[in-house]
Short mmCIF file of C-alpha atoms in Angstrom, two decimals:
data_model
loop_
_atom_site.label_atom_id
_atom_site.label_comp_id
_atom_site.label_asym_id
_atom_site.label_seq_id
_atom_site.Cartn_x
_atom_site.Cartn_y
_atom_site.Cartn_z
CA UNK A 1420 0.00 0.00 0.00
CA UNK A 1421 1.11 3.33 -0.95
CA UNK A 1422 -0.05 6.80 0.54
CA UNK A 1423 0.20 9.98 -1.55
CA UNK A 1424 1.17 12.91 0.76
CA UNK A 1425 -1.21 15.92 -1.18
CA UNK A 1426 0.44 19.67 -0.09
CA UNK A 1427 0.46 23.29 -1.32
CA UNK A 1428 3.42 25.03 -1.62
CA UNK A 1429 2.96 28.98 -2.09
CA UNK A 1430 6.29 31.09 -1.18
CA UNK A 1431 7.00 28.57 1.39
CA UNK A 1432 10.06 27.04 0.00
CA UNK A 1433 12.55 27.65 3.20
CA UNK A 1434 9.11 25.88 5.22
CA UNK A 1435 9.00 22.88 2.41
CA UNK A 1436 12.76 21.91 2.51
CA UNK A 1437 12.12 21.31 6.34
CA UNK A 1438 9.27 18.82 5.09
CA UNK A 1439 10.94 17.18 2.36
CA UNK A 1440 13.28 16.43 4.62
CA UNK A 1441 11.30 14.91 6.81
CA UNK A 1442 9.98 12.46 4.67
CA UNK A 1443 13.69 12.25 3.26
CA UNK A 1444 14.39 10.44 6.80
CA UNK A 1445 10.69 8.56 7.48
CA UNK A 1446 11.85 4.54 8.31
CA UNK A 1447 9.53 3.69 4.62
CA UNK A 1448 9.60 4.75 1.24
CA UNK A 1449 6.29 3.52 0.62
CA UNK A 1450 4.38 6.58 -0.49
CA UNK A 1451 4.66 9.48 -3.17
CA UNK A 1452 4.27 13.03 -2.65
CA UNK A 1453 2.06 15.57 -4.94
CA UNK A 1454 3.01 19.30 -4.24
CA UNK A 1455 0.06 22.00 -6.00
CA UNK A 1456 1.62 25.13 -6.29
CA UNK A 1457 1.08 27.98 -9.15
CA UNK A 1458 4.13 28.88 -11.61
CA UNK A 1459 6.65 31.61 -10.61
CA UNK A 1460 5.62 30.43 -6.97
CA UNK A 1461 8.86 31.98 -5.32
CA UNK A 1462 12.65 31.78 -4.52
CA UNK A 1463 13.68 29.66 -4.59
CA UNK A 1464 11.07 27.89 -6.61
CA UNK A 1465 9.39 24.43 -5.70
CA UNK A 1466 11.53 22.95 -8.77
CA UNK A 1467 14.63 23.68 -7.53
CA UNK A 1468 13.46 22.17 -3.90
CA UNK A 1469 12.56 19.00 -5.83
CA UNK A 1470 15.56 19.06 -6.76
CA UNK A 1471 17.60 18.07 -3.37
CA UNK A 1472 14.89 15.31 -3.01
CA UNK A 1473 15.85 13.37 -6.04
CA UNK A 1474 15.50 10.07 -3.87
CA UNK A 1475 11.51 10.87 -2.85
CA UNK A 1476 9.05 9.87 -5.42
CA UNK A 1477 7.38 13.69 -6.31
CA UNK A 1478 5.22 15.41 -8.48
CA UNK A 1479 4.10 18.78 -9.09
CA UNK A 1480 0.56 20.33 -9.77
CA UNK A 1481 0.21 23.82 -11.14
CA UNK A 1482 -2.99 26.07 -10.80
CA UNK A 1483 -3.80 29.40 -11.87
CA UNK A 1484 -2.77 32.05 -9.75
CA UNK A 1485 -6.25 33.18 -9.19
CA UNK A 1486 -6.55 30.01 -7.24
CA UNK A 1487 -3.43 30.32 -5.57
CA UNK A 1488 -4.71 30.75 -1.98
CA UNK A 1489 -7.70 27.94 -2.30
CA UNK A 1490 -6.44 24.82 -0.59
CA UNK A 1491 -9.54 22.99 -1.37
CA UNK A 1492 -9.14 23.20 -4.80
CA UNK A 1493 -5.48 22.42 -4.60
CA UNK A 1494 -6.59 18.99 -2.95
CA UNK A 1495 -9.65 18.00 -5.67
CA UNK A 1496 -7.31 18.45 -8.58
CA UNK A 1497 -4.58 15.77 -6.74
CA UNK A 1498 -7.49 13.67 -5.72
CA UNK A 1499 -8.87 13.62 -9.33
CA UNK A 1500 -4.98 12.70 -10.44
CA UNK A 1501 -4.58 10.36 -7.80
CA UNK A 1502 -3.75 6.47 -8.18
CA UNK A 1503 -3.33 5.77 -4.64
CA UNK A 1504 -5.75 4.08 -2.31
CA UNK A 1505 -4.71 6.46 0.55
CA UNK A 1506 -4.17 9.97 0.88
CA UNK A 1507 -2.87 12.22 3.22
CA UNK A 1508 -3.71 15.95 3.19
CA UNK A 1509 -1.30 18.08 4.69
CA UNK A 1510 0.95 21.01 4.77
CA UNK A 1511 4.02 22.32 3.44
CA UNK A 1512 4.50 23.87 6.94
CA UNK A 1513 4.92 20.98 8.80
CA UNK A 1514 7.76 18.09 10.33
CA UNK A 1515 7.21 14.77 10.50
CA UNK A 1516 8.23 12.00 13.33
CA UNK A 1517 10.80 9.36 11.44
CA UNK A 1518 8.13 6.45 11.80
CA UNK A 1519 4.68 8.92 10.65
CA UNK A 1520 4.18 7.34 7.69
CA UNK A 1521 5.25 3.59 8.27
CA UNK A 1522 2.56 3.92 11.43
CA UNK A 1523 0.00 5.88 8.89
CA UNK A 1524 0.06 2.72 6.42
CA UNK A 1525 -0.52 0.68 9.68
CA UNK A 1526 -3.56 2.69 10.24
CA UNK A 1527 -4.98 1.75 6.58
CA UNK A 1528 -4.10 -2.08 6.46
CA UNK A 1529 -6.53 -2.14 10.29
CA UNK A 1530 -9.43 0.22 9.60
CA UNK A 1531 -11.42 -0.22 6.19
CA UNK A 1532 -11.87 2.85 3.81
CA UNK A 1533 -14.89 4.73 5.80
CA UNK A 1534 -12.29 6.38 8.53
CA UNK A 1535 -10.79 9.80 8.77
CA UNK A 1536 -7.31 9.62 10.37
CA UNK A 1537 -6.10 12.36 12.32
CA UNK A 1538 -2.85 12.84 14.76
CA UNK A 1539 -1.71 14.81 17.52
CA UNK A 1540 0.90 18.34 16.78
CA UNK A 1541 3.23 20.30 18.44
CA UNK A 1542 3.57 23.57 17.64
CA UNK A 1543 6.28 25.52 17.80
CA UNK A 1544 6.55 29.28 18.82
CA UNK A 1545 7.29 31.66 15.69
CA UNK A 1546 10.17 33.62 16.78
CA UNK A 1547 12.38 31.12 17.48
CA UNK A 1548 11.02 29.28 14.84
CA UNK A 1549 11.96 31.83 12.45
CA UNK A 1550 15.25 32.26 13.15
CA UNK A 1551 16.53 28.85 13.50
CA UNK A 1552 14.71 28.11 10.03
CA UNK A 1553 16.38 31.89 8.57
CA UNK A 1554 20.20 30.28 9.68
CA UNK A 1555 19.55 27.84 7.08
CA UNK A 1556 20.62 28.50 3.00
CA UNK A 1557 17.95 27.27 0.87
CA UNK A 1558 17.34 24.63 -1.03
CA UNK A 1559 18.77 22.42 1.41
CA UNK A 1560 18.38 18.77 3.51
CA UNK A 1561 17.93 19.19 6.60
CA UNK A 1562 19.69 16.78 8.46
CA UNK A 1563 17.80 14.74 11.56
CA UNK A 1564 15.21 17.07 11.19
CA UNK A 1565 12.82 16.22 13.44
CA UNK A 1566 15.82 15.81 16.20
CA UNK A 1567 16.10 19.45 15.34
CA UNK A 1568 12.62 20.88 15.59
CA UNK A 1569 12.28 18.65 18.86
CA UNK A 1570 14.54 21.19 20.46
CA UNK A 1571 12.10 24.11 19.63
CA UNK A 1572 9.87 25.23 22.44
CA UNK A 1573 6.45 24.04 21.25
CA UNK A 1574 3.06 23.30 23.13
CA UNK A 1575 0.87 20.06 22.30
CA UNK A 1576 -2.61 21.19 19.98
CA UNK A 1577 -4.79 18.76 18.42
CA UNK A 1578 -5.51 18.26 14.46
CA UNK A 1579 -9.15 17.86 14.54
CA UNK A 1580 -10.01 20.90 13.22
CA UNK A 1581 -6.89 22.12 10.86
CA UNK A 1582 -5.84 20.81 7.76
CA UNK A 1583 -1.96 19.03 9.16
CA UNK A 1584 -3.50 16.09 9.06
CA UNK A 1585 -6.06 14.22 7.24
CA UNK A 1586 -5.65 10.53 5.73
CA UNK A 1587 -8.05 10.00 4.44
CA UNK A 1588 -9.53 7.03 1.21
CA UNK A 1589 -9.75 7.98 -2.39
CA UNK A 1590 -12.31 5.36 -3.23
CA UNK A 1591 -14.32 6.88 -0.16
CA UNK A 1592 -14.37 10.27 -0.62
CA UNK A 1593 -14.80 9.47 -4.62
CA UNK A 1594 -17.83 7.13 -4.22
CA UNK A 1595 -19.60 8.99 -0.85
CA UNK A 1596 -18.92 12.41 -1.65
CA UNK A 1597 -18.63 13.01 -5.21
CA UNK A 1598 -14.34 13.06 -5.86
CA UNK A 1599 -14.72 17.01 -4.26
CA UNK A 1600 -12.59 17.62 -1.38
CA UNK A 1601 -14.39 21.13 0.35
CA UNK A 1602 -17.98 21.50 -0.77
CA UNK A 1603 -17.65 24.95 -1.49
CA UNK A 1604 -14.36 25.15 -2.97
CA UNK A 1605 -13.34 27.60 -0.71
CA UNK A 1606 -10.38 28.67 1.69
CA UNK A 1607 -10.97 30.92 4.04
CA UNK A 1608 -9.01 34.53 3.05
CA UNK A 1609 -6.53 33.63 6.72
CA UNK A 1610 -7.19 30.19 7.63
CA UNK A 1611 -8.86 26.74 6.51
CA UNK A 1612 -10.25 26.39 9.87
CA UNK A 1613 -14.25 26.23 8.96
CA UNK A 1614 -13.03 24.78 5.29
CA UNK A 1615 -12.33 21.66 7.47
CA UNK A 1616 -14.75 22.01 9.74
CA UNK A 1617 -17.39 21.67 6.88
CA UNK A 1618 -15.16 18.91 5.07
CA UNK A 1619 -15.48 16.66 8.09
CA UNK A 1620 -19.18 16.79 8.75
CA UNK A 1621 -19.64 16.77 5.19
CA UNK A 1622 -17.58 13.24 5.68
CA UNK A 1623 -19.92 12.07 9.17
CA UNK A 1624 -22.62 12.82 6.97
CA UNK A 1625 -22.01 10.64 4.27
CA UNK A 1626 -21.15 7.30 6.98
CA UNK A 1627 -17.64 7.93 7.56
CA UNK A 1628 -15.28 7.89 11.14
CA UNK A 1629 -13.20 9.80 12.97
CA UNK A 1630 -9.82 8.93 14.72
CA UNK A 1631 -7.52 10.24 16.37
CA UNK A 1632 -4.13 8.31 16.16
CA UNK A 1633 -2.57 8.61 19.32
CA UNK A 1634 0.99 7.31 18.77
CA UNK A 1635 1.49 9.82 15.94
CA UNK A 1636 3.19 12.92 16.03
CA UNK A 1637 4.00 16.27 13.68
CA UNK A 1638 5.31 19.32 14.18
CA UNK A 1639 3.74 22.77 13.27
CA UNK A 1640 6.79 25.02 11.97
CA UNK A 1641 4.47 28.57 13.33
CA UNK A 1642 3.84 31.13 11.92
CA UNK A 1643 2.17 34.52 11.53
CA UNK A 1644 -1.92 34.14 10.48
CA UNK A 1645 -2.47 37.06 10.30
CA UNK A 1646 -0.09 37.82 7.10
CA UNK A 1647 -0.91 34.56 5.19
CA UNK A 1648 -1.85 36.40 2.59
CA UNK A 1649 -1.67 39.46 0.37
CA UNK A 1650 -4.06 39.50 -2.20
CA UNK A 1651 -4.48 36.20 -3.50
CA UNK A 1652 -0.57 34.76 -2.76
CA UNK A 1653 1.03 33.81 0.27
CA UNK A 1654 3.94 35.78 1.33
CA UNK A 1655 7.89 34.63 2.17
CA UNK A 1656 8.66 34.37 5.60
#
């Protein structure tokens, strides 16, 4: 079984190389990773990224700039792409624990395809967030990555409601709800918060479960909300 790891990537490229390598150092190389971004997307750009992950299976989505800031859409057009039996929605923001994603296919081998899988997060704090991630020249490997964040002050939040986290099965969300991730199509202009909020009972609705996997863990590289965005684009931070 292979998962597909679905992010967005919009002038987050210092953020990404922290992710990539994450999954550079998971203990499986079972899964593939689809990055939707828009072209021109920053500096340096997601292609040069790719570029120090040679070894991780990854492809990249583009979509008009208009729809640069609308994570659901981002996520339909890799579901509607998708091969894989499992996906996991996440973001490019984000550091996984070396075992995430041997544990995650654990998760889908157990349960059958009518479960949403969520995990617990750190967080970290964004100032010195920032500047451990600003000491860093980019594109880059970060090495023991997750050894590295784990020194970061951080405080324990849950992924119920945000977007880190959701594994969740093609067939099902093809079949129950019509192959379309967010009903609406629509990212909030800040956050995704009600986006996935109205995903997930959109998902009870339609038969499927919840749970929370307790052994798994990601971290939340912080950062400001309130300047997500300018117009339509995300800015460098």
């Amino acid at each position: 079984m292979k998962i597909e790891i679905v992010l967005s990537c919009l002038k987050f490229q210092c953020r990404l190389c922290w992710m990539l390598s994450s999954l550079m150092q998971q203990t499986t190389k079972n899964f593939s990773v689809t990055i939707v971004t828009i072209p021109n997307d920053g500096e340096p750009s997601t292609e040069e990224v790719v570029k120090c992950f040679s070894n991780i299976d990854i492809k990249i989505l583009y979509v008009n700039e208009k729809y640069a800031s609308k994570r659901g859409i981002h996520r339909d057009l890799a579901l509607r792409k998708s091969l894989s039996q499992w996906l996991l929605f996440t973001d490019s923001d984000v550091v996984f624990s070396p075992t995430f994603i041997e544990e995650c296919n654990k998760y889908c081998i157990e349960k059958n395809s009518a479960f949403l899988f969520h995990c617990i997060r750190n967080s970290t704090y964004i100032e010195e967030t920032d500047e451990i991630i600003s000491s860093f020249i980019y594109p880059c490997v970060v090495s023991d990555v997750y050894d590295v964040v784990k020194t970061l002050k951080n405080k324990k939040m849950s992924c119920r409601c945000a977007g880190y986290c959701h594994l969740v099965n093609r067939e099902f969300l093809n079949s129950r709800m019509g192959g379309v991730y967010f009903g609406n199509k629509r990212r909030d202009n800040f956050w995704a918060f009600s986006s996935d909020v109205k995903f997930k009972k959109r998902f009870l609705s339609v038969g499927g479960k919840i749970v929370i996997m307790q052994n798994l863990f990601l971290y939340h590289l912080n950062h400001l909300r309130n300047s997500a965005f300018v117009g339509k684009v995300m800015i460098q931070r």
